[in-house]
Coordinates of C-alpha atoms and ligand atoms in Angstrom, one line a residue:
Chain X
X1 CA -27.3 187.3 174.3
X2 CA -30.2 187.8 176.5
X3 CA -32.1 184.6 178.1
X4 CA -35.5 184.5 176.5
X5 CA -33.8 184.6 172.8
X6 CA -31.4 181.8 173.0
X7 CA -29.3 180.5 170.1
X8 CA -31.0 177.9 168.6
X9 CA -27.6 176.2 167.7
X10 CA -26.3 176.5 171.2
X11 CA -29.5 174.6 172.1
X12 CA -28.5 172.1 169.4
X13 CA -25.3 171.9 170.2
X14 CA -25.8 170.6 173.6
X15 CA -28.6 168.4 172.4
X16 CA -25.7 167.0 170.2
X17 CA -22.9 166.4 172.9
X18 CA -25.4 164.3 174.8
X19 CA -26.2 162.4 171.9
X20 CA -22.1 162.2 170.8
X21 CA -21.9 160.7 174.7
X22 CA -24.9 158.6 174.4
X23 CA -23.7 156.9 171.2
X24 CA -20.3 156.7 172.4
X25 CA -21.7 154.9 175.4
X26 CA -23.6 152.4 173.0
X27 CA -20.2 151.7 171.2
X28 CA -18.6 150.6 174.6
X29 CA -21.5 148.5 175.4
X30 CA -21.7 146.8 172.4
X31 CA -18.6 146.9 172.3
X32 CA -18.3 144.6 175.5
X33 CA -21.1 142.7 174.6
X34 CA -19.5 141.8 171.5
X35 CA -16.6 140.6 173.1
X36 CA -18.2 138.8 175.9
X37 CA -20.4 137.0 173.5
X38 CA -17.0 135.7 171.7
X39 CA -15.5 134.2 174.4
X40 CA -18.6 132.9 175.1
X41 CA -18.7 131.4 171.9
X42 CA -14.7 130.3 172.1
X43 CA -15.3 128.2 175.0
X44 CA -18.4 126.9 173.7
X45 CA -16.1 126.0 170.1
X46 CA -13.1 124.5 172.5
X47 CA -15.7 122.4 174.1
X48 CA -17.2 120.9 171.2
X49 CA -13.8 120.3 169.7
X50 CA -12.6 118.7 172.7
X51 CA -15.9 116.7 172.6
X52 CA -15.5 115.5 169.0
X53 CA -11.8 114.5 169.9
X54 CA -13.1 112.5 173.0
X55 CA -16.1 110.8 170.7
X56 CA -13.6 109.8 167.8
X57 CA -11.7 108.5 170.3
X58 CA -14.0 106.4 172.0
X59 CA -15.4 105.3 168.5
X60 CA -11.9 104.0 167.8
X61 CA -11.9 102.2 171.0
X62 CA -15.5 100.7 170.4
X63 CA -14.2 99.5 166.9
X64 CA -10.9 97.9 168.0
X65 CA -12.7 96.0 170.7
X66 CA -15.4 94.9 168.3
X67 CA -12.4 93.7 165.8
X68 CA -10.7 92.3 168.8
X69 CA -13.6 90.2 169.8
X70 CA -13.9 88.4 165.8
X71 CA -9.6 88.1 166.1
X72 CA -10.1 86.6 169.4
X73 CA -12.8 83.7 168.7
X74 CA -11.1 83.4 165.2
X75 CA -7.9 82.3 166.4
X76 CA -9.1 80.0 169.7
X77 CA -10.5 77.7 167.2
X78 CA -7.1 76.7 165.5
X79 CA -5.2 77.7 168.6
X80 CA -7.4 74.8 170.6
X81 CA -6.2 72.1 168.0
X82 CA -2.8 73.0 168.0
X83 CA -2.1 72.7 171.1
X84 CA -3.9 69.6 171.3
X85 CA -1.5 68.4 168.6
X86 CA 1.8 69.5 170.2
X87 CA 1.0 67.7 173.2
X88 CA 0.6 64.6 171.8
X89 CA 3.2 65.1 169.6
X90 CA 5.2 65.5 172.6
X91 CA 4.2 62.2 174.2
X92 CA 4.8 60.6 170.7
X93 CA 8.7 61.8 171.2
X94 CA 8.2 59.8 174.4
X95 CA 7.8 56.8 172.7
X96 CA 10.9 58.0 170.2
X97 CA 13.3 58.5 172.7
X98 CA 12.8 55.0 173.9
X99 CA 13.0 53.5 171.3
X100 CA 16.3 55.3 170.2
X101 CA 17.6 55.0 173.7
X102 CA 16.8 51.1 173.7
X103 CA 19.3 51.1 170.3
X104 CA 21.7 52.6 172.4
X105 CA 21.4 49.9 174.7
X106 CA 21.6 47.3 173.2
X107 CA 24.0 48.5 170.3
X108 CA 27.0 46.5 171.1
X109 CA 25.1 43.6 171.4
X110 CA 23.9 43.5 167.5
X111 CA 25.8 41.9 164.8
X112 CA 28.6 43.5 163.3
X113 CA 27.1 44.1 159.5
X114 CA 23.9 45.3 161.7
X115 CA 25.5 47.6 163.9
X116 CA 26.9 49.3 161.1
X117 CA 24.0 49.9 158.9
X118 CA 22.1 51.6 161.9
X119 CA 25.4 53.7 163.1
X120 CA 25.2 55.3 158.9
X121 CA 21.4 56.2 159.3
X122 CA 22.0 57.6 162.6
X123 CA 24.5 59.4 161.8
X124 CA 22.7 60.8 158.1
X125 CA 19.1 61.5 160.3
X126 CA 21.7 63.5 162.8
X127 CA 19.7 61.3 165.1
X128 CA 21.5 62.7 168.2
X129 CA 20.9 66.0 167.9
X130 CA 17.7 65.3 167.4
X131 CA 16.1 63.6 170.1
X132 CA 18.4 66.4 172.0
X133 CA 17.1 69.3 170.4
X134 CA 13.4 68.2 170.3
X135 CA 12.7 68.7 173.9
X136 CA 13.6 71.9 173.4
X137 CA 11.5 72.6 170.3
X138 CA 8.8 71.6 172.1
X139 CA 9.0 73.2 175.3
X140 CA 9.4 76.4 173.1
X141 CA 6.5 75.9 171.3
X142 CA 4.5 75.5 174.1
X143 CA 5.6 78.5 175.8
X144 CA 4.7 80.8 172.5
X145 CA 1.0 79.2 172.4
X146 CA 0.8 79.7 175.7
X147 CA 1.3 83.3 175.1
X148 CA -1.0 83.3 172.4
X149 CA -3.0 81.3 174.2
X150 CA -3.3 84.6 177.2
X151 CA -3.4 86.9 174.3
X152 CA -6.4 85.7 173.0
X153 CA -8.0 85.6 176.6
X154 CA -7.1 89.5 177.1
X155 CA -9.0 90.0 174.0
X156 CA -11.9 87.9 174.9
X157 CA -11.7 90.1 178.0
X158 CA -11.6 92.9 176.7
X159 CA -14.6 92.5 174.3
X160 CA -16.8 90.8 176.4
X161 CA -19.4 93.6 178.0
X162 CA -22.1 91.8 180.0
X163 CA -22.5 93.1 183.4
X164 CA -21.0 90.4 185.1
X165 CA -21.7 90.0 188.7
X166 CA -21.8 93.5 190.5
X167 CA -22.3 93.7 193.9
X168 CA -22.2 96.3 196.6
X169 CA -18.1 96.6 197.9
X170 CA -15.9 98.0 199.4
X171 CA -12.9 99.1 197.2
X172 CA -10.0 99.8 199.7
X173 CA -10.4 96.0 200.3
X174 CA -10.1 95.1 196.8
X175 CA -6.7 97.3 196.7
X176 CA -5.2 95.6 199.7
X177 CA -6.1 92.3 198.3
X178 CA -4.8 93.3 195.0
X179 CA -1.6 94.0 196.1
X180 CA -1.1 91.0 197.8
X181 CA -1.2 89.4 194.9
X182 CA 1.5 91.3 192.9
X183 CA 3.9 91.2 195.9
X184 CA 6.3 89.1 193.9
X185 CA 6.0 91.9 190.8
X186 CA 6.6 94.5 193.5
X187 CA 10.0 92.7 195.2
X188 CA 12.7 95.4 194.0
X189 CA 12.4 97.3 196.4
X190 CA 9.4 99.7 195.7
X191 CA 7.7 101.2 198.4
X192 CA 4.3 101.3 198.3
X193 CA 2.5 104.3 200.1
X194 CA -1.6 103.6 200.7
X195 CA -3.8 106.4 201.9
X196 CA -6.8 104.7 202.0
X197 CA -9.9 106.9 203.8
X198 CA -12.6 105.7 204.6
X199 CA -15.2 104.4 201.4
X200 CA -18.8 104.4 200.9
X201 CA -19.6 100.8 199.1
X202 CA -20.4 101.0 195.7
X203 CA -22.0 99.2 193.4
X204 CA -19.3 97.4 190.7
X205 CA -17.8 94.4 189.4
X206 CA -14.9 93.6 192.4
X207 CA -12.3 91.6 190.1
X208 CA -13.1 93.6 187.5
X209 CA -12.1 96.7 189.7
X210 CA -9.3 94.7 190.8
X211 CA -8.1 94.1 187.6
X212 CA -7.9 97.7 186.3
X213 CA -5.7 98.4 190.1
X214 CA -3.5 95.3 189.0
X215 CA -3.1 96.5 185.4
X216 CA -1.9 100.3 186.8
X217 CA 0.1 98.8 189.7
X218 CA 2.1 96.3 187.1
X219 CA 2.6 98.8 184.7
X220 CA 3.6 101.2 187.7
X221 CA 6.3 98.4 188.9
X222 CA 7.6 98.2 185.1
X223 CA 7.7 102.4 184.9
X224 CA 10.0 102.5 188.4
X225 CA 12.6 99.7 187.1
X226 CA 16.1 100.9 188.2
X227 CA 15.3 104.2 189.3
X228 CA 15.5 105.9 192.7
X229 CA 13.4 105.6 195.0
X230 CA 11.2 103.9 193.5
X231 CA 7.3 104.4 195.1
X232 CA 3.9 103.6 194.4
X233 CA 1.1 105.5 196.2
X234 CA -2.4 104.9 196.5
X235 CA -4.8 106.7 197.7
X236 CA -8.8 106.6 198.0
X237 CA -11.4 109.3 198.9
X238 CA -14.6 110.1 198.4
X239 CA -16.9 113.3 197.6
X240 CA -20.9 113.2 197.9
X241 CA -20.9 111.5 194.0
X242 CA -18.1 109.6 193.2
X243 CA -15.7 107.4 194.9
X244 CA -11.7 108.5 194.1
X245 CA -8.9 106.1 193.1
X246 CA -5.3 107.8 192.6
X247 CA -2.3 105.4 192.3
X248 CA 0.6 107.4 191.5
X249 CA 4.5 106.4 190.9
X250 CA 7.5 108.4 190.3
X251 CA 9.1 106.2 187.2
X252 CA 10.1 106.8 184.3
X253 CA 6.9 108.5 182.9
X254 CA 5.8 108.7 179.4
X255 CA 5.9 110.8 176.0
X256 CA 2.9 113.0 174.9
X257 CA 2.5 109.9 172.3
X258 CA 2.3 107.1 174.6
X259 CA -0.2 109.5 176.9
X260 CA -2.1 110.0 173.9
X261 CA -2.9 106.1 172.7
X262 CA -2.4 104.7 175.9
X263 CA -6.1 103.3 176.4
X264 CA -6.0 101.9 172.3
X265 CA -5.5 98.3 172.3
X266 CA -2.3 97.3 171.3
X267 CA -0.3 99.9 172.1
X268 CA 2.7 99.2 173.7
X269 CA 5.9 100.5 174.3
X270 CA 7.4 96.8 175.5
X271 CA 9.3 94.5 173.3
X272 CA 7.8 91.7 171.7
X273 CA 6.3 89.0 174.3
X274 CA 6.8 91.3 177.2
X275 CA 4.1 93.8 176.6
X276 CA 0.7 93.0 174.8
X277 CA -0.5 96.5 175.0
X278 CA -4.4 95.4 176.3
X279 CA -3.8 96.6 180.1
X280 CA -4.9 99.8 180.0
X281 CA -7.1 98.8 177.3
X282 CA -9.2 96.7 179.4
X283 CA -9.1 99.4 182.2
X284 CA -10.2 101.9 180.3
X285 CA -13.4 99.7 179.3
X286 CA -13.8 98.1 182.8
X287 CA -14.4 102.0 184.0
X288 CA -16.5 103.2 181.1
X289 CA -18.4 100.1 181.7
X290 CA -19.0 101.2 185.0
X291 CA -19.5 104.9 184.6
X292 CA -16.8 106.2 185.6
X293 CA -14.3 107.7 184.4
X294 CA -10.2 107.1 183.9
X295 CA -7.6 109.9 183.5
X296 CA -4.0 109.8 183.2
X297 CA -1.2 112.6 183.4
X298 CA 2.4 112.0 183.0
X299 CA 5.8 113.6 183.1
X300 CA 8.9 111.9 181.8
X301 CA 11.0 111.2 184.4
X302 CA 9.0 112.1 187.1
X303 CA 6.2 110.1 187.2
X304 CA 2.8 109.0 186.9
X305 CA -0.3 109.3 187.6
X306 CA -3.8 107.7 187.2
X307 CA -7.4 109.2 188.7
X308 CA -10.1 106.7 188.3
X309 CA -13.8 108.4 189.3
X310 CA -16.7 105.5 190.2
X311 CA -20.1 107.3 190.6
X312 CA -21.5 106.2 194.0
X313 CA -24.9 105.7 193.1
X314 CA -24.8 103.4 190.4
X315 CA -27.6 100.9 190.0
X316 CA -28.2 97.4 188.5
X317 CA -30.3 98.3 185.1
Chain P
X1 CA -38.4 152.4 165.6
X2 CA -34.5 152.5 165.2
X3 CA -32.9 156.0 165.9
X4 CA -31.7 156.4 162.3
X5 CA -35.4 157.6 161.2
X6 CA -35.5 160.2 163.7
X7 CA -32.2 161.2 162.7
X8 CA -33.2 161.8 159.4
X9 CA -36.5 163.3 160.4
X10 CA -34.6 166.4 162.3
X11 CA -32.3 166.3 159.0
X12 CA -35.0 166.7 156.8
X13 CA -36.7 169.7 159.6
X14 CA -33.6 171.5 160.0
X15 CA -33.3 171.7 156.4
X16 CA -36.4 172.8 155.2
X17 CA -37.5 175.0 158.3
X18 CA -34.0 176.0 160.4
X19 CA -33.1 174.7 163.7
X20 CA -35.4 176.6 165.4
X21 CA -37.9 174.9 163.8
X22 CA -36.6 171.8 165.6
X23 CA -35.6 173.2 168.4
X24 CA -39.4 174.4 169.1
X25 CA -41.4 170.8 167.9
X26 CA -39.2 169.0 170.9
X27 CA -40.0 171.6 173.2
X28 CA -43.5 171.2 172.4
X29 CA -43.8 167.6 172.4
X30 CA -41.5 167.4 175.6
X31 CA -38.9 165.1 174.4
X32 CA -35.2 165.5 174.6
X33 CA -34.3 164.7 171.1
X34 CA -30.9 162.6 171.6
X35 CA -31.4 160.2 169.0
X36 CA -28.5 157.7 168.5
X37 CA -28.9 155.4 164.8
X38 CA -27.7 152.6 167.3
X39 CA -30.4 152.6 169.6
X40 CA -34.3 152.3 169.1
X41 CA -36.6 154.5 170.5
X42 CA -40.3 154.3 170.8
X43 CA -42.6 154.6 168.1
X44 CA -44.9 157.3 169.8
X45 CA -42.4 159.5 170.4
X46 CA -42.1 159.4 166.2
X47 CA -45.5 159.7 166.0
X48 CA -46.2 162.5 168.3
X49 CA -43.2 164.3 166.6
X50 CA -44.8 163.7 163.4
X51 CA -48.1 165.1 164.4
X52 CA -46.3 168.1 166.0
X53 CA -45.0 168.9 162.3
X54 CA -48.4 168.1 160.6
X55 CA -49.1 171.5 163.3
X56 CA -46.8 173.7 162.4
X57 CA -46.4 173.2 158.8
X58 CA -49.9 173.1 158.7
X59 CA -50.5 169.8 156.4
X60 CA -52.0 166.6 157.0
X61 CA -49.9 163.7 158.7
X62 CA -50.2 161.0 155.1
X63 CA -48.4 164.4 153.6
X64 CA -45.7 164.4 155.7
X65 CA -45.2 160.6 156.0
X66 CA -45.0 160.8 152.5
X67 CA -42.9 163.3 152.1
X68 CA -40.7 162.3 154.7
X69 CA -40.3 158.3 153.4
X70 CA -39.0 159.6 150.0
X71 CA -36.4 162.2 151.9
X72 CA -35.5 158.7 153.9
X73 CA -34.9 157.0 151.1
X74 CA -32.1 159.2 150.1
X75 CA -30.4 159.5 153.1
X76 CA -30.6 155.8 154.1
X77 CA -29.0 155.4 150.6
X78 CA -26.3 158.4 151.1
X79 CA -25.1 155.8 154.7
X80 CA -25.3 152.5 153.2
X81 CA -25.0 153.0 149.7
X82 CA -24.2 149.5 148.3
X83 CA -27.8 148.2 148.5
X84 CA -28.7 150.4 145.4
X85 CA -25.0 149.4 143.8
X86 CA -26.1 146.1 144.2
X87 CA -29.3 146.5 142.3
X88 CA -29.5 146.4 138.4
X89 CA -32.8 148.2 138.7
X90 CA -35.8 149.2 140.7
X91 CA -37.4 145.8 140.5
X92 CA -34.7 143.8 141.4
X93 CA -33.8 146.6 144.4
X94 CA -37.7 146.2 145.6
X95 CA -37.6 142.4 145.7
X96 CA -34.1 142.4 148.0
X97 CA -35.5 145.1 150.6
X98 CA -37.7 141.7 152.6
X99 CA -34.7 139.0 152.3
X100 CA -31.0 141.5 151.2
X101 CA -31.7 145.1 153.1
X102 CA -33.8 143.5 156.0
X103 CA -31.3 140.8 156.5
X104 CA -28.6 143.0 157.1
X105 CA -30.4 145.0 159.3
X106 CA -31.0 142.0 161.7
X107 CA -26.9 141.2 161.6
X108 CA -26.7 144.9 163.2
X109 CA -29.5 145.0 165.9
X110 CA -31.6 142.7 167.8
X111 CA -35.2 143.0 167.8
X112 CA -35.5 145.7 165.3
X113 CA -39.3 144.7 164.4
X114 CA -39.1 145.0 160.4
X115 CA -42.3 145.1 158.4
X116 CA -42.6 142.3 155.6
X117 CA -42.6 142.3 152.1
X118 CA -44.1 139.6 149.8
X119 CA -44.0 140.2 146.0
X120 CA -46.0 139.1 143.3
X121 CA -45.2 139.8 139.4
X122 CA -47.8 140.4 137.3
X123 CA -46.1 141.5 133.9
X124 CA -45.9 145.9 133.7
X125 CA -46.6 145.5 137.6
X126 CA -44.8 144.7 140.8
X127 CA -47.5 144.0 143.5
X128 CA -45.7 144.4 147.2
X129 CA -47.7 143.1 150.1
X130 CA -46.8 145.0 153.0
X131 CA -47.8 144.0 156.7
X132 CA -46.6 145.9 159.9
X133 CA -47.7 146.8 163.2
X134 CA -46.6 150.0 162.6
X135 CA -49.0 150.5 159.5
X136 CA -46.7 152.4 158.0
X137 CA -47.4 151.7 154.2
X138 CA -47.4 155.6 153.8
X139 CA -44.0 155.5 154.4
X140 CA -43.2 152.6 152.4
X141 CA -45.2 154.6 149.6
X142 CA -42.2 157.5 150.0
X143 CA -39.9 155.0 150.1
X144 CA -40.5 153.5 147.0
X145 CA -40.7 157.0 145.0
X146 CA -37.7 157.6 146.5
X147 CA -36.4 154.6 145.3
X148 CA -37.8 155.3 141.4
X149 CA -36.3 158.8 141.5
X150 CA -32.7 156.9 142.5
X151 CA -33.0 154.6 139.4
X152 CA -34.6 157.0 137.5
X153 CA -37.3 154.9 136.9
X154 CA -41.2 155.8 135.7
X155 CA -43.9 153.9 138.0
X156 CA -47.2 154.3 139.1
X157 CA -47.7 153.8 142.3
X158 CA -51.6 152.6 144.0
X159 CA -52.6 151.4 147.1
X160 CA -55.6 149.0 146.2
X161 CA -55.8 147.3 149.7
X162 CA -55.1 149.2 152.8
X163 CA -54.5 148.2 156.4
X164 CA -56.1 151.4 157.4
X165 CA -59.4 150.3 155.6
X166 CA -59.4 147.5 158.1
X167 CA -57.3 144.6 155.6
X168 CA -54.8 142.7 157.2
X169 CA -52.1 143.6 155.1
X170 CA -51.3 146.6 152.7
X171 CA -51.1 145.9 148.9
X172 CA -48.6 148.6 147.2
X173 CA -48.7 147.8 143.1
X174 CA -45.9 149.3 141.3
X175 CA -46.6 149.7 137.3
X176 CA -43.5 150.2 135.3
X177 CA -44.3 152.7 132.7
Ligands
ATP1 N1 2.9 103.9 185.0 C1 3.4 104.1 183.8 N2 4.6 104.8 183.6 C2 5.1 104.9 182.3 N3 4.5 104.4 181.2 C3 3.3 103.7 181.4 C4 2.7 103.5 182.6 N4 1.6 102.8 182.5 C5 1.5 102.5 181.1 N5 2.6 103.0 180.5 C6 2.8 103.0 179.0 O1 1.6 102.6 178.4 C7 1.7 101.5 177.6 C8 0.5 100.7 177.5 O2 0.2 100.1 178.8 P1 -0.6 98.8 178.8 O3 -0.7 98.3 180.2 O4 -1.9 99.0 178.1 O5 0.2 97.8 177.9 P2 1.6 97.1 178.3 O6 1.9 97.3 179.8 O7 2.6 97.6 177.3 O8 1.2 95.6 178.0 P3 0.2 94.6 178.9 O9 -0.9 94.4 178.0 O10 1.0 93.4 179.2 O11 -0.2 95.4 180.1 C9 2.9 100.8 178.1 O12 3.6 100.1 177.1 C10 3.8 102.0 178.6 O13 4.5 102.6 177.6
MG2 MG1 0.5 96.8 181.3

């Protein structure tokens, strides 16, 4: 085939491998864009579900402390008057035991016929027992409103969201102070580890900040009952934003349920009258409260571990 | 313009006149002729390709639009053949090309700058409003006898109101005979 008369189809064909090439190379772009677009698109779906998980929660929280609140100034009302009530009744078996002990006196000394008579109605009203047991009636009842009584007044904590007084402080104080105060909770034998660098003050509620570190440490002292070693360690740091909290023991730990509804009022894994369940609770809201945030991981039988974030520049609005 | 036009446009060349023909219209406009349906292209290079046919066949450039929109038609409907299954009838096929056709289209590519249709029923007569940049309502004119010859339908097709004659839109009536 000579040069000047070329095949038209050999023309075309190479006309057509550059196009096969060029459409082949749109295939692999668009290919890639396709894919880069869905994980785009995954992470943007993981986030939102995460988000919606994180709202419903807080929701629940909002709702529970709402309900809280109405339980809570419900149940002061009649709580206020029965305690007024036991304690007089109280003094009233005062007066009782007096009485009854004066008859005891002065028994021998009555008049046969006399005598008698009061010995049978002691005896049917199981007298005795009586003004022995009713000390101890009372001394019960007392101790169960007075754990109603604190009950109510974590839930009055818990729902009551003014500011409160907010000043500018310096939190590695408010730690060391804190644990002074649970030294007694702290006596078997747990060591407790601070790592305290130096803080920027901040701008927060100091006892309420001390309260959510008392909460953690108390429930930290409950996780590392019997166990070896037991230790509690605290550290605080901060970055340009926030100021850092860790406290972080090596107890017992706890299941992906409790993890999961440990900041919902009520929950508890305690028995009855040791636990109320409002401890992290209240923590959870002191933080939000402040805008910060409160995170939590956990292994069984390794430990725990709680980050608490407090933004630096938070102002009085 | 999307690659599959010029596709069929060195289709409907290489069919009628050899691949000579073709070979000879891109070595006179200067282009290289790889034309991938995936891709767009510009819509001079169409144009001047167009023209460069109008020379050589020797007819005037609304002939071959014309000509060329009805040869589209078939061959848009021999790739994606279930927009005309999906039709009972021509009417019912022109009324889905804005919203059905066009809607599909944008799933596949971005920016693919469709011309708009707005209908109007006025009994024996479909009246199709047209408006693009490309002023294209010739083609749309082949289109549409394409699109009668598939359904094997009798129209009448008229052109009342033209872009061309300075209007701001294209008015295409279809009578139903
Ligand atoms: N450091 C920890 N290690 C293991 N489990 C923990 C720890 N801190 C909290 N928990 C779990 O979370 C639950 C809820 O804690 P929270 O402080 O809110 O309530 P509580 O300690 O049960 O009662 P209280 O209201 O008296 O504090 C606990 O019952 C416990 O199961
Ligand atoms: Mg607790």
């Amino acid at each position: 085939m000579s040069d000047d008369k070329k095949n038209p189809f050999e023309e075309a064909y190479h006309r057509e491998r550059k196009t096969r090439r060029r459409a082949e190379q749109l295939l692999e772009d668009k290919s890639r864009m396709l894919h880069q677009r869905n994980q785009e698109l995954e992470q943007i779906n993981h986030q939102l579900l995460s988000q919606q998980a994180s709202m419903l929660k807080q929701e629940k929280l909002a709702t529970l402390g709402t309900l809280a609140a109405g339980v809570a100034h419900e149940i002061n009302n009649p709580l206020a008057f029965v305690t007024s009530n036991i304690s007089a009744l109280d003094e009233y078996h005062s007066a009782y035991h007096s009485l009854y002990k004066l008859f005891k006196d002065i028994e021998s000394d009555l008049m046969q016929d006399k005598q008698e008579r009061l010995q049978t109605l002691v005896k049917q009203l199981d007298l005795e027992y009586l003004d022995s047991d009713l000390p101890h009636l009372m001394k019960q009842t007392l101790d169960g409103l007075d754990r109603v009584r604190k009950i109510v007044l974590s839930l009055r904590n818990f729902s009551r969201s003014q500011e409160g007084d907010r000043d500018f402080t310096n939190l590695n104080e408010g730690i060391e102070s804190t644990l002074q105060l649970v030294q007694s909770e702290l006596k078997h034998g747990i060591d407790v580890v601070l790592d305290l660098k130096e803080l920027p003050k901040i701008y927060c509620n100091p006892s309420e900040i001390n309260q959510v570190i008392l909460n953690i440490v108390v429930n930290a002292s409950h996780a590392l009952k019997d166990r070896p070693n037991p230790t509690i360690k605290i550290s605080t740091n901060a970055d340009d934003k926030n100021v850092l909290i860790t406290i972080e023991d090596n107890g017992i730990g706890m299941s992906a349920e409790t993890l999961n509804n440990i900041f919902v009022p009520f929950y508890t894994t305690k028995p009855i009258g040791q636990g109320t369940g409002m401890g992290m609770a209240i923590a959870h809201k002191i933080i939000s409260e402040h805008h910060g945030s409160i995170d939590v991981s956990s292994e069984i039988n390794k430990g725990t571990c709680f980050s608490i974030s407090l933004p630096q520049h938070e102002k009085s609005y | 313009m999307k690659g599959v036009i010029f596709n069929v446009l060195e289709e409907l060349v290489i069919e009628t006149s050899g691949m000579e023909a073709w070979n000879n219209i891109l070595a006179a406009t200067g282009y290289e002729g790889i034309y991938t349906s995936g891709d767009s292209y510009p819509d001079e290079e169409l144009f001047a390709l167009a023209a460069e046919i109008c020379k050589v066949l020797n007819v005037d450039l609304a002939t071959v639009i014309g000509i060329f929109g009805e040869y589209l038609f078939d061959q848009l409907d021999a790739r994606h053949p279930v927009f005309v299954q999906q039709s009972s009838d021509l009417r019912s096929f022109l009324v889905s090309v804005d919203t059905v056709i066009h809607g599909e289209v944008l799933k596949l590519y971005q920016n693919p700058n469709l011309p708009r249709f707005s209908y109007r029923d006025e009994g024996d007569t479909l009246v199709m409003n047209y408006t693009s940049e490309r002023k294209l309502c010739i083609l749309a004119e082949g289109l549409i006898r394409g699109a009668a010859k598939r359904f094997n339908a009798d129209v009448d097709i008229s052109h009342p109101v033209c872009m061309h004659d300075g209007a701001d839109h294209c008015q295409l009536n279809v009578r139903f005979k």
